[in-house]
Short mmCIF file of C-alpha atoms in Angstrom, two decimals:
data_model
loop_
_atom_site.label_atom_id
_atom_site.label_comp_id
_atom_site.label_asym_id
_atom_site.label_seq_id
_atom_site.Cartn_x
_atom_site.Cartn_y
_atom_site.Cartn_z
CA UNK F 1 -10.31 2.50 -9.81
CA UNK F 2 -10.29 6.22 -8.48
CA UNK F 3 -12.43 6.58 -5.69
CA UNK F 4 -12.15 10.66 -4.25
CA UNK F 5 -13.88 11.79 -1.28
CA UNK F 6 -13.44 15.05 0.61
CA UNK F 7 -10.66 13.31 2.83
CA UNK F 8 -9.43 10.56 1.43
CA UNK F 9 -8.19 9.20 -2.24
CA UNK F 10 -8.59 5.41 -3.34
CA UNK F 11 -6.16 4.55 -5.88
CA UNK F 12 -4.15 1.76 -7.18
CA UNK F 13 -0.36 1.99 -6.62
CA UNK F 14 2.35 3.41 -7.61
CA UNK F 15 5.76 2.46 -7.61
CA UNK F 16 7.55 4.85 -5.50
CA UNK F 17 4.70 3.97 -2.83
CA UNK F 18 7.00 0.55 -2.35
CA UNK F 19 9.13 2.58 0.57
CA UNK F 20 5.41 3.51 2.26
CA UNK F 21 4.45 0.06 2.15
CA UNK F 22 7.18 -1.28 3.51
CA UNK F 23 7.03 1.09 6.30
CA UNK F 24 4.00 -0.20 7.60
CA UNK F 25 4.64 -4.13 6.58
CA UNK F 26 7.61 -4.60 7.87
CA UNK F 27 6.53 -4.24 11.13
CA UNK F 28 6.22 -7.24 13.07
CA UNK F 29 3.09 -6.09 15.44
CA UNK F 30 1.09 -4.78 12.10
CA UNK F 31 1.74 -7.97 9.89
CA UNK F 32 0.41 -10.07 13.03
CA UNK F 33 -3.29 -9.41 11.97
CA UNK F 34 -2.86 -9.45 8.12
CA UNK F 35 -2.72 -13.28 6.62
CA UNK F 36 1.02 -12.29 4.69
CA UNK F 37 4.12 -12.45 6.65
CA UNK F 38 6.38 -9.18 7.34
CA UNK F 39 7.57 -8.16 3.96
CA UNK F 40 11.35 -7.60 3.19
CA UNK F 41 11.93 -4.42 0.55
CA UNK F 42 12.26 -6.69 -2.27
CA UNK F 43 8.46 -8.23 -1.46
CA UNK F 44 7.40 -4.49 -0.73
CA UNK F 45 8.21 -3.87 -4.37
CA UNK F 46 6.51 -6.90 -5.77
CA UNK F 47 3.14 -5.82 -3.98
CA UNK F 48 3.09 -2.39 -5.24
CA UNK F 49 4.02 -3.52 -8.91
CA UNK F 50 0.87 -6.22 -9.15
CA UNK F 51 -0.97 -3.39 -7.36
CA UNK F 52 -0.20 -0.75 -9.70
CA UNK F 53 -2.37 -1.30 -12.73
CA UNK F 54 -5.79 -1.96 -13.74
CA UNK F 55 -5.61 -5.11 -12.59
CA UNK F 56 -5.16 -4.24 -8.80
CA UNK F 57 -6.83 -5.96 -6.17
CA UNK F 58 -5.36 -3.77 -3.69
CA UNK F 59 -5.66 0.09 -3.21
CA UNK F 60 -3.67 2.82 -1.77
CA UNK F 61 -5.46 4.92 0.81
CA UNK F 62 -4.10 8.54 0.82
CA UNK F 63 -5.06 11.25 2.78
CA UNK F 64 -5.54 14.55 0.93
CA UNK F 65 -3.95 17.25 2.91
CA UNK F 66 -0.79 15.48 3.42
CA UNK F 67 -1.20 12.70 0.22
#
């Protein structure tokens, strides 16, 4: 899936996105509200390699000006 708007893009995945996951699931305050628990590095990785392909269930949500 590929979803483009003027802002934003929808996209599965990638790997090196692992280190921008982790960023935001590793924290202890963010991972309170999501149902998973605070992911370590190696966890980051996992997530972004079952969300990388066509079988994603989750998408990465980039801004354009700054991707």
């Amino acid at each position: 899936m590929l979803i483009q708007t003027k802002r934003l893009i929808i996209r599965p995945f990638r790997f090196a996105n692992w280190q921008n996951v982790l960023a935001y699931t590793s924290n202890q305050e963010v991972m309170h509200f999501l149902p998973e628990e605070v992911f370590t590095e190696e966890v980051a990785k996992q997530f972004v390699q079952e969300h990388a392909g066509g079988n994603a269930k989750q998408f990465a949500v980039t801004i354009r000006e700054t991707n």
